[in-house]
Coordinates of C-alpha atoms in Angstrom, one line a residue:
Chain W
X1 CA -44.2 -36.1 -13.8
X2 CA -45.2 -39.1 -12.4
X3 CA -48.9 -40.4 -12.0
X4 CA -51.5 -39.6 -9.9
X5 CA -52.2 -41.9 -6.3
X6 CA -55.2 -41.9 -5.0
X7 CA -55.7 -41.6 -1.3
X8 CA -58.9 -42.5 1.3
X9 CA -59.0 -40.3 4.4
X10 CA -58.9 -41.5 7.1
X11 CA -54.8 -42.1 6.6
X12 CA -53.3 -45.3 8.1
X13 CA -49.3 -45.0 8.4
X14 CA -48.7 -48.0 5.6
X15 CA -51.1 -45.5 3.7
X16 CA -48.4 -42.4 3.6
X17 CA -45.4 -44.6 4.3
X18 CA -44.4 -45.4 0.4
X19 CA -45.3 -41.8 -0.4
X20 CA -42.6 -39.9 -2.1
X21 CA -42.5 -36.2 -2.6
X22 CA -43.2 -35.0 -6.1
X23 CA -45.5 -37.6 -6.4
X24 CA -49.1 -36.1 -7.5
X25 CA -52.3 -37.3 -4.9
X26 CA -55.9 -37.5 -5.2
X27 CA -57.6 -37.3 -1.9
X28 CA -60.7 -38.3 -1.5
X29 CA -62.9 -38.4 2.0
X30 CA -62.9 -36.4 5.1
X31 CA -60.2 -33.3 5.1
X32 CA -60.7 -31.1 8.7
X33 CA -60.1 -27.3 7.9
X34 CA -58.5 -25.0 10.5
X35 CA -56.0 -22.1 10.6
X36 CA -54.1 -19.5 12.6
X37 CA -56.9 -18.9 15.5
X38 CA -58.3 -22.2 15.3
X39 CA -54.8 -23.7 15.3
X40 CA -54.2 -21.4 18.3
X41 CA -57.7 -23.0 20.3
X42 CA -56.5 -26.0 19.9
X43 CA -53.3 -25.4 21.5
X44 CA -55.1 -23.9 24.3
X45 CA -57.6 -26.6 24.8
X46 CA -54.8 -29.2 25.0
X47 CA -52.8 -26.8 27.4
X48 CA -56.7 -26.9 29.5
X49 CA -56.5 -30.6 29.4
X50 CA -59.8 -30.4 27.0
X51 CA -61.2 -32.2 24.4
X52 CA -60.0 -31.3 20.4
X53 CA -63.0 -30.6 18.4
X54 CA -62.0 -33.8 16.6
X55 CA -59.7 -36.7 16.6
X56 CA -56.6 -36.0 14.8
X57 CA -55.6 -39.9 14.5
X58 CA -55.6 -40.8 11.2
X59 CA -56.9 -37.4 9.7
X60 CA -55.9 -34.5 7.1
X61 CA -56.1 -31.5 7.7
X62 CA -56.2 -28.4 5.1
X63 CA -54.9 -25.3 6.0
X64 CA -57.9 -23.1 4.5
X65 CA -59.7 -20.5 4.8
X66 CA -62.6 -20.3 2.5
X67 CA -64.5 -17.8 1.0
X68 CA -68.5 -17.3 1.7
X69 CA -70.5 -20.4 -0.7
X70 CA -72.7 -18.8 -3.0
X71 CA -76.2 -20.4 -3.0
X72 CA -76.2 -23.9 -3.7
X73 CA -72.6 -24.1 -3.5
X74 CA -71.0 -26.2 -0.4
X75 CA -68.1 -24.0 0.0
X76 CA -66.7 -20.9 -1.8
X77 CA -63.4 -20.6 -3.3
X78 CA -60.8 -22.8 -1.2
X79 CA -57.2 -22.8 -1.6
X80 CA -54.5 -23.5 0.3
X81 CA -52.6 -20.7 3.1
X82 CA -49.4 -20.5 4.1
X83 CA -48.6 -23.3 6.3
X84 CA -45.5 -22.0 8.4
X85 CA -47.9 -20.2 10.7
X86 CA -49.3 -23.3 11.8
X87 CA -45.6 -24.4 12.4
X88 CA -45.9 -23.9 15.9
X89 CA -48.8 -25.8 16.5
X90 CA -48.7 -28.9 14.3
X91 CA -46.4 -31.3 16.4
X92 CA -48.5 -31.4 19.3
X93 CA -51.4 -32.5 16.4
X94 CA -48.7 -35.1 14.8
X95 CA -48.1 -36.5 17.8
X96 CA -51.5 -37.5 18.5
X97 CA -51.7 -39.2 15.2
X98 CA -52.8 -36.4 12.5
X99 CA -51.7 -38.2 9.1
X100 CA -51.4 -35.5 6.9
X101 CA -51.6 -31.6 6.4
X102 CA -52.4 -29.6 3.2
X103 CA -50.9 -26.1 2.8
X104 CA -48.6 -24.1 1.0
X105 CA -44.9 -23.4 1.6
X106 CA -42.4 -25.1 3.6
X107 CA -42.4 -26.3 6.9
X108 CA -40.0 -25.8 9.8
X109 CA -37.6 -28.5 10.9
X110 CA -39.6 -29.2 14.0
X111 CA -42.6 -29.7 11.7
X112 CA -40.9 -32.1 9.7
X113 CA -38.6 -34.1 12.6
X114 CA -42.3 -34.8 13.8
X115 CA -43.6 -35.9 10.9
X116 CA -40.8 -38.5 10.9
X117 CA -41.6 -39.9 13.9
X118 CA -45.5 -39.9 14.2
X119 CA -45.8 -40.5 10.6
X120 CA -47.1 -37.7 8.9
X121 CA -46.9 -36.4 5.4
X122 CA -47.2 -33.2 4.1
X123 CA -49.4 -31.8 0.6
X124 CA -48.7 -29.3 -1.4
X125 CA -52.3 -28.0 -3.4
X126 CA -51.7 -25.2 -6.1
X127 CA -52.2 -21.9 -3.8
X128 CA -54.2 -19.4 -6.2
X129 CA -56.3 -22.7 -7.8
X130 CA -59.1 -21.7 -5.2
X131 CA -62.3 -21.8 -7.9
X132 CA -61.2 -25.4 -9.0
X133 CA -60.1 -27.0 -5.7
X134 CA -63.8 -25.6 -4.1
X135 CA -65.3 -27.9 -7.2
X136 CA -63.6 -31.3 -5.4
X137 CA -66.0 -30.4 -2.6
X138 CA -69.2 -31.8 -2.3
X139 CA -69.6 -31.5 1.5
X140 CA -68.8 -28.6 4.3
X141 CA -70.4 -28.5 7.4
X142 CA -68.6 -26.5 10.4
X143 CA -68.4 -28.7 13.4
X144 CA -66.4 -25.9 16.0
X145 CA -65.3 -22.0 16.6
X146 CA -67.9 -20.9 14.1
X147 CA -67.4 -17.4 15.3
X148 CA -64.1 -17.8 13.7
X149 CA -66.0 -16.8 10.4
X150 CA -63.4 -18.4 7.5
X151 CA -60.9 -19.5 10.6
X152 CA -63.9 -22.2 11.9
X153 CA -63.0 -25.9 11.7
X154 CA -64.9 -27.2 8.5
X155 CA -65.8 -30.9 8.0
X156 CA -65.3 -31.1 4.6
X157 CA -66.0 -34.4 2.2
X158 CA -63.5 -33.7 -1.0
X159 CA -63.1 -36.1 -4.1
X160 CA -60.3 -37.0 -5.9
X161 CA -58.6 -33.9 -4.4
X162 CA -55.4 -32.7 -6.3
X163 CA -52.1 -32.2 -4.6
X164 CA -48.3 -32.8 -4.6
X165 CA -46.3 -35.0 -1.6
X166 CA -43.9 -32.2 -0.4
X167 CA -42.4 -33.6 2.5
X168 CA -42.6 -37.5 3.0
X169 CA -41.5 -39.9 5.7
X170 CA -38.1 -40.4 4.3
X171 CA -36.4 -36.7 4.8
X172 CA -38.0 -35.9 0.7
X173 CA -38.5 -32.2 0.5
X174 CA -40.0 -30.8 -2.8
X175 CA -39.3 -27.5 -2.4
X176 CA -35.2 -28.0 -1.5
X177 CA -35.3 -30.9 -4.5
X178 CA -36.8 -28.8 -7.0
X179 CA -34.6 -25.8 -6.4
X180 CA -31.6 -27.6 -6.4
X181 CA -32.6 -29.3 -9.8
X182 CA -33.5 -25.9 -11.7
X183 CA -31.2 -23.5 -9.9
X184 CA -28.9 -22.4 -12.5
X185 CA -25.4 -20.2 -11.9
X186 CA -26.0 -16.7 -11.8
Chain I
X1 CA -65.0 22.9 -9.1
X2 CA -66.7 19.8 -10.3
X3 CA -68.4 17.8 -7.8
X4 CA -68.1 13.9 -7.8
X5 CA -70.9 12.6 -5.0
X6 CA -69.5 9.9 -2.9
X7 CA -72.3 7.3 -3.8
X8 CA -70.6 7.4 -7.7
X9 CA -67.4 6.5 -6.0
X10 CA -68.8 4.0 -3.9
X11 CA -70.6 2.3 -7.1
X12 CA -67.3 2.6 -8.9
X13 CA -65.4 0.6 -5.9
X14 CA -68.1 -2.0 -5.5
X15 CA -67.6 -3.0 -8.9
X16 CA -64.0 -3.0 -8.9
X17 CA -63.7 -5.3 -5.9
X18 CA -65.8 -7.7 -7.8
X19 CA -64.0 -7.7 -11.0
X20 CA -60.5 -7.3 -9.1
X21 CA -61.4 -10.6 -7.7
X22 CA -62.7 -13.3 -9.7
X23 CA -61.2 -11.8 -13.7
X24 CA -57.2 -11.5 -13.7
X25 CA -56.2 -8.6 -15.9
X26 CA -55.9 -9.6 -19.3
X27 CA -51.6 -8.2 -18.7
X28 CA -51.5 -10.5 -16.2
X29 CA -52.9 -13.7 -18.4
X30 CA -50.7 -12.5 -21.0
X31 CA -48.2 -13.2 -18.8
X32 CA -48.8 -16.5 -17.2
X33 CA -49.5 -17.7 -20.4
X34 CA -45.4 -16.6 -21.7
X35 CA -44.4 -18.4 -18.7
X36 CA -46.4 -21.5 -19.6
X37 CA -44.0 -21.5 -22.7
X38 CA -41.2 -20.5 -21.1
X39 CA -41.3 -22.9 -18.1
X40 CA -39.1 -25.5 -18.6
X41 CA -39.8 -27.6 -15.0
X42 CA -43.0 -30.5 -16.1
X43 CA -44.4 -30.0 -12.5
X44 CA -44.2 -26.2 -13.2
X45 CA -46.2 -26.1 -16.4
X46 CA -48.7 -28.2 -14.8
X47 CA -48.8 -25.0 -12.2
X48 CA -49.4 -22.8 -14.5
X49 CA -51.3 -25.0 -16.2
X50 CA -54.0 -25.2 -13.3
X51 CA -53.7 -21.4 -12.6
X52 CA -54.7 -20.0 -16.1
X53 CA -57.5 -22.7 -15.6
X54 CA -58.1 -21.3 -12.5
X55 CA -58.9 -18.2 -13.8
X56 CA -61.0 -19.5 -16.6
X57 CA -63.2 -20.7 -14.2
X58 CA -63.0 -17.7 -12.0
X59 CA -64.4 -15.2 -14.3
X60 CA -66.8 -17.5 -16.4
X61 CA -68.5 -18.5 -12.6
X62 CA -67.8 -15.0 -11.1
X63 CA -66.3 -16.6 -8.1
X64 CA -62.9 -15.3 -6.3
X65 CA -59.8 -17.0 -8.3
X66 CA -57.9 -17.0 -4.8
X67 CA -59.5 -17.6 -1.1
X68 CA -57.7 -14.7 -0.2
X69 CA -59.4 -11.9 -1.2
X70 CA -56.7 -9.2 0.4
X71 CA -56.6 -6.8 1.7
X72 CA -58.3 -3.4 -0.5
X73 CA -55.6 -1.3 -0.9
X74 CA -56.4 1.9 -3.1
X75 CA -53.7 4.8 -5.1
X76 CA -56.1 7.2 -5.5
X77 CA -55.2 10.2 -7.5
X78 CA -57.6 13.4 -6.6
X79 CA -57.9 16.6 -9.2
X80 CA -57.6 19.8 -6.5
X81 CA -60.6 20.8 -8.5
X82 CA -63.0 18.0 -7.8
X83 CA -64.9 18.2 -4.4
X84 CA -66.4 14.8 -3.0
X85 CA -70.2 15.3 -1.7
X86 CA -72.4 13.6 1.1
X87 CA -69.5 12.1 2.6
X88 CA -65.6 11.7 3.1
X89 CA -63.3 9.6 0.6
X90 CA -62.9 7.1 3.2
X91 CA -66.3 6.5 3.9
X92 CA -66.8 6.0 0.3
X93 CA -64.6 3.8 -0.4
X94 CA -64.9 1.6 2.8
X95 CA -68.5 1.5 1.5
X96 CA -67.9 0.1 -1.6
X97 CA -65.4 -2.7 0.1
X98 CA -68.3 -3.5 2.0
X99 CA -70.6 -3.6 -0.8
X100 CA -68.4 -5.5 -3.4
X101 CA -67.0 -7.8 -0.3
X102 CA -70.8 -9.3 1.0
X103 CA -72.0 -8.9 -2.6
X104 CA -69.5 -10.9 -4.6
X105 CA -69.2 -13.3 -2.1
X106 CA -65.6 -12.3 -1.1
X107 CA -63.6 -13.2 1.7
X108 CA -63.9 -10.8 4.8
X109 CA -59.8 -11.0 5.9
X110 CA -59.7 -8.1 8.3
X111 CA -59.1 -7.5 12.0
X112 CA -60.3 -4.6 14.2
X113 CA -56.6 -4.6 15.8
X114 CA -53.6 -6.4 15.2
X115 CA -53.6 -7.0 19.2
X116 CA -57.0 -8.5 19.6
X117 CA -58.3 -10.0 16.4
X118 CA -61.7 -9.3 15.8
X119 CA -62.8 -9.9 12.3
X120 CA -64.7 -6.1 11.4
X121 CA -67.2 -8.7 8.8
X122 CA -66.8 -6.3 5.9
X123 CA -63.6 -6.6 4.8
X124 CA -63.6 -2.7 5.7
X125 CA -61.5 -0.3 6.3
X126 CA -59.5 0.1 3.2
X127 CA -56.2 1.6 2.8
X128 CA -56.4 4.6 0.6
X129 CA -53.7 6.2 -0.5
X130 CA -54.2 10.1 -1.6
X131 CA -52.4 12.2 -3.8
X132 CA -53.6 15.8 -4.9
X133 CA -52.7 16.4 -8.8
X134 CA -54.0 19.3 -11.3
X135 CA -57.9 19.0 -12.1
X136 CA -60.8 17.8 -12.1
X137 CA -60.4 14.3 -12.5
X138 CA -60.2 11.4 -9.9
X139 CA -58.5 8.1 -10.8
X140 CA -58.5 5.1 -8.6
X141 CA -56.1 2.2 -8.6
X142 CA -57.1 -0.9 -6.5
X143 CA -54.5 -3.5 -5.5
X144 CA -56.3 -6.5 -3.8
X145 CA -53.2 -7.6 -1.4
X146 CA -53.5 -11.2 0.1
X147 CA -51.2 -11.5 3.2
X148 CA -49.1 -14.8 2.2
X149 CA -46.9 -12.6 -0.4
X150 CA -47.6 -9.3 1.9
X151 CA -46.0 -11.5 4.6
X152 CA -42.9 -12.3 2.7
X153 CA -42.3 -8.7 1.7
X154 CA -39.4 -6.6 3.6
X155 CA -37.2 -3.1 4.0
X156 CA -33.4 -2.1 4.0
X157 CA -32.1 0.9 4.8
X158 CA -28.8 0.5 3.1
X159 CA -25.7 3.2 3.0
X160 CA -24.7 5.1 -0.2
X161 CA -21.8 3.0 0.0
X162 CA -23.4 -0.2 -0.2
X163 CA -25.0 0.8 -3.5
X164 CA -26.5 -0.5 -6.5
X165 CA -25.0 -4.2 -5.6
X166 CA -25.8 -4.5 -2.0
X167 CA -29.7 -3.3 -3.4
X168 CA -29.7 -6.4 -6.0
X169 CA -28.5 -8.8 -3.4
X170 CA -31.3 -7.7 -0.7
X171 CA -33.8 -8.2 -3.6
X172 CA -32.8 -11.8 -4.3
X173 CA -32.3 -12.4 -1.0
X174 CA -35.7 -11.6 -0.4
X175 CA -37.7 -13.4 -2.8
X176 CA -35.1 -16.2 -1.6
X177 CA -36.2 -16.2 1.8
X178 CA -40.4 -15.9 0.3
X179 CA -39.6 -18.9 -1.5
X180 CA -43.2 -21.1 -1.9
X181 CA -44.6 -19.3 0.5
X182 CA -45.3 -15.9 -1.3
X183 CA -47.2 -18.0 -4.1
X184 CA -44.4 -17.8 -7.4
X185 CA -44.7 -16.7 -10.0
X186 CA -44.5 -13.6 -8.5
X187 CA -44.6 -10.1 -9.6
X188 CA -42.1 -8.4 -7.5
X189 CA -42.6 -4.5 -6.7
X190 CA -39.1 -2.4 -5.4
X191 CA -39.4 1.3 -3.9
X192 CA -36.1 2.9 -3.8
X193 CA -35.1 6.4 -2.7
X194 CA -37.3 8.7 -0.6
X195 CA -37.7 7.6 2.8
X196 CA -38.2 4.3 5.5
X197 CA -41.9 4.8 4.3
X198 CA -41.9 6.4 0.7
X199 CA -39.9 3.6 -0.2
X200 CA -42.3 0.7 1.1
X201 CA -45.3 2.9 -0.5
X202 CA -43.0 2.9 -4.2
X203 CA -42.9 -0.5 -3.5
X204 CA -46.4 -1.2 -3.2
X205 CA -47.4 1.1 -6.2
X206 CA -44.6 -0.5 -8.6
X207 CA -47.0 -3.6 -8.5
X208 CA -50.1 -2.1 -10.0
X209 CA -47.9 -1.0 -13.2
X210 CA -48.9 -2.9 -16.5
X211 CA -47.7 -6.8 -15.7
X212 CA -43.9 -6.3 -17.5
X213 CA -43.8 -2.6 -18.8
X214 CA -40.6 -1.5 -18.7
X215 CA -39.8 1.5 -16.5
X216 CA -39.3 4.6 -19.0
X217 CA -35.9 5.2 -17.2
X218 CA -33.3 3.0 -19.3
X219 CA -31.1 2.3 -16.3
X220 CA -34.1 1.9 -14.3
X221 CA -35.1 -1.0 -17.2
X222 CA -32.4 -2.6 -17.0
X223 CA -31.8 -3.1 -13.5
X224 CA -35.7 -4.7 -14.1
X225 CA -34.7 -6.9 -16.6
X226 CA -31.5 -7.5 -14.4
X227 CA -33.3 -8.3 -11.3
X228 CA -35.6 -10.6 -13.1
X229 CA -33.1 -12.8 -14.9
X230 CA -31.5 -14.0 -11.4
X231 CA -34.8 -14.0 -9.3
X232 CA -35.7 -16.6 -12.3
X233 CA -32.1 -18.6 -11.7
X234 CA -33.0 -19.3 -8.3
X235 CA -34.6 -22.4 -9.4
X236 CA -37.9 -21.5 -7.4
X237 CA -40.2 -21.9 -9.8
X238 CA -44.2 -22.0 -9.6
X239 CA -46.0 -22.8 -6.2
X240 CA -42.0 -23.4 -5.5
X241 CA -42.1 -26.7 -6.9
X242 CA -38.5 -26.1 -8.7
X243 CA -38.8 -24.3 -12.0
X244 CA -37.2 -21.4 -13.9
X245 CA -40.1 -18.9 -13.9
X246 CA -40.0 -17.4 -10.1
X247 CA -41.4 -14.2 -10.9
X248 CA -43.0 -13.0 -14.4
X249 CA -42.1 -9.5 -13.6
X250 CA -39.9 -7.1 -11.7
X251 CA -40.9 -3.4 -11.2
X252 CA -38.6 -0.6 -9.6
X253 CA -40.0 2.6 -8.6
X254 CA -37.7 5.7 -7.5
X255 CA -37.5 8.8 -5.6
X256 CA -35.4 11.6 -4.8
X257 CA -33.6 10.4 -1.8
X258 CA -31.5 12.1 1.4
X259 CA -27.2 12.5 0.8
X260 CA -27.0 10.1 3.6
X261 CA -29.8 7.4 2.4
X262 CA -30.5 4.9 0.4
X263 CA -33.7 2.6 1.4
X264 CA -34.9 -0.2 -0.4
X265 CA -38.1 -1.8 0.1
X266 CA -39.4 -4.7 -1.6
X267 CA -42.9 -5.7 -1.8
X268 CA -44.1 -9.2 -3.3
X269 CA -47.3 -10.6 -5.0
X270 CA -48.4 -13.4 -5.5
X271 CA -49.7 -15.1 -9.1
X272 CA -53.2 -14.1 -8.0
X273 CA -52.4 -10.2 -9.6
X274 CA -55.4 -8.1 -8.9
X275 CA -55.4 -4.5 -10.1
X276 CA -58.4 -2.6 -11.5
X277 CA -58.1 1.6 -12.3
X278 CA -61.2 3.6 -12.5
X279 CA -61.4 6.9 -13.8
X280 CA -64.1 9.5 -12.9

């Protein structure tokens, strides 16, 4: 395995341009939460010719949708959801400069053909490590579509967040790599 | 008759969504922790590495181990002699869901309708399953059921003719197609016989079985052990990183099926295994 880079939101393109998947990350700074309905607001306020409820350019954002905090917690348990969902979504984010997306499982080829271009990377964090990745935490405030409950868009300050570079600018896939390295005959 | 008031089965759910939640079954650990040895991928071990940390943490804090906190699903077994007082099953058990849901700070993950998408806020209702059996005793299985692996879980209604082969091939294929998304290792659950429905339900059900108990059928077993050995050559491995443990365990259930049939469902879960059983 090789060792861990460390990564300050927001992203600049030389930032996630020598990525390479299967290399380990530790994100620290602002990540933006959102999923399925918020993902599907956002669409629609781009169709309306609205304002997002923030600027993708440069950001991260995690695919999460937390658990309630207990008291004196910032956020509750927080891992990764499946990110294909939000497949039809993400290019019209890329395009406008989002840097990187957390999630779990693989992306369509859309997805990735616009990360290519725009310069976008996508994280793998450990789906199911949702007690230990809420301790990276230290700051969640929602900032739109609160009556989303665990679907509102979280501002969230995370340090030295784990995860794995799954799909980089340079056609890397983890997921395809890995497979092919440990498939065996059956 | 013996009478079982609903509040005791209310109290009785409450707690099991909470324990369900943030303590993995000590089968289940047992398990992980064989495929920490077994795992032969680096970037695999360290998966399973953070997982059984994960649940360390979990159940020492009392906090949900995954953000998902499912769907309550619920195999309840009820004696024809015990009679349920001051209130219905349901509203029992949808109780407790909403009691163990706000109370363990748990994820609320359901929607009035699949058409317009409004969160209910409790978690509530639950799916409860119901079988009558002899006396006066009323056992409750609960299966919390997170939607990533749900998602990723699928049905065949397959000819005779097809067979035994055509069955294996739609189960790899499956967890195949699930791939990182359904959260490997998994434990995968396959209904076969009965019908289109009986066959997703055995499919659900095989998953609350003891993490790796064979089935007491021999050919049953071995089709398990079968099954198992080429879901874990697919290279998967855990989160889908490349590995060669994709699933820890492989449970078939059967049932009596029609001359003309022979459906196959398979249903997948995650790493994030949560059963709890009650008796009263």
């Amino acid at each position: 395995m090789s060792g861990e880079i460390r990564l300050r939101t927001p992203l600049s393109r030389e930032d996630v341009e020598p990525l390479r998947s299967g290399e380990l990350v530790l994100i620290s700074g602002v990540l933006y939460t959102a999923r399925d309905a918020a993902h599907a607001r956002m669409a629609a306020a781009l169709d309306a010719g609205e304002p997002l409820p923030f600027d993708p350019e440069g950001q991260v954002i995690y695919f999460v949708g937390p658990a309630p905090a207990r008291p004196g917690h910032p956020i509750g348990p927080a891992g990764p959801t499946t990110a294909s969902r939000m497949d039809p979504y993400s290019p019209l984010l890329i395009e406008r400069g989002l840097r990187g997306m957390i999630g779990k499982g693989k992306r369509s080829q859309a997805v990735k053909e616009a990360m290519r271009e725009h310069g976008c990377v996508y994280f793998g964090a450990v789906e199911g490590t949702a007690a230990l990745l809420a301790r990276r935490v230290k700051e969640a405030e929602i900032v739109a579509y609160e009556d989303l409950g665990p679907e509102a868009i979280r501002r969230l300050v995370v340090e030295d967040f784990p995860a794995v570079v799954v799909n980089d600018l340079h056609g890397g896939d983890l997921y395809e790599e890995g497979r092919a390295r440990w498939r065996r005959a059956g | 008759m013996r009478e079982v008031p609903a509040e005791t089965i209310t109290r009785v759910v409450r707690e099991l969504c909470i324990e369900a939640n943030t303590c993995l079954r000590e089968d289940h650990l047992s398990a992980l922790r064989r495929a920490f040895e077994e795992e032969r991928s680096p970037l695999g071990r360290e998966v399973i590495r953070q997982l059984l940390e994960n649940a360390r943490v979990a159940c020492s804090e009392r906090v949900a181990f995954c953000q998902d906190t499912g769907y309550a699903v619920f195999f309840v077994e009820l004696g024809q002699e015990v009679r349920i007082t001051g209130g219905t099953l349901q509203q029992a058990v949808d109780e407790g869901v909403r009691q163990g849901y706000r109370e363990g700070y748990l994820r609320k993950s359901i929607v009035e309708s699949p058409l317009r998408r409004d969160n209910t806020g409790d978690n509530t209702p639950a799916i409860v399953y119901c079988e009558p059996v002899p006396g006066e005793r009323l056992r409750m299985t609960m299966l919390v059921k997170g939607a990533g692996c749900d998602n990723a879980s699928a049905i065949k209604m397959l000819t005779p003719a097809e067979g035994v082969e055509a069955m294996k091939c739609f189960v790899v294929e499956t967890v195949e197609r699930a791939g990182p998304n359904a959260s490997p290792p998994l434990t995968v659950g396959v209904g076969l016989g009965g019908t289109f429905e009986k066959a997703a339900m055995l499919a659900k059900k095989a998953l609350v079985r003891t993490s790796g108990e064979p089935h007491p059928d021999p050919e049953v077993a071995a089709l398990e052990r079968e099954l198992l050995r080429e879901i874990n050559a697919t290279g998967i491995g855990p989160a889908g990183y490349g590995g060669t443990v994709t699933a820890l365990a492989v449970h078939i259930e059967t049932h009596p099926t029609h001359i003309a049939a022979f459906p196959v469902a398979v249903n997948i879960d995650c790493h994030s295994h949560r059963v709890r059983e009650a008796v009263l």
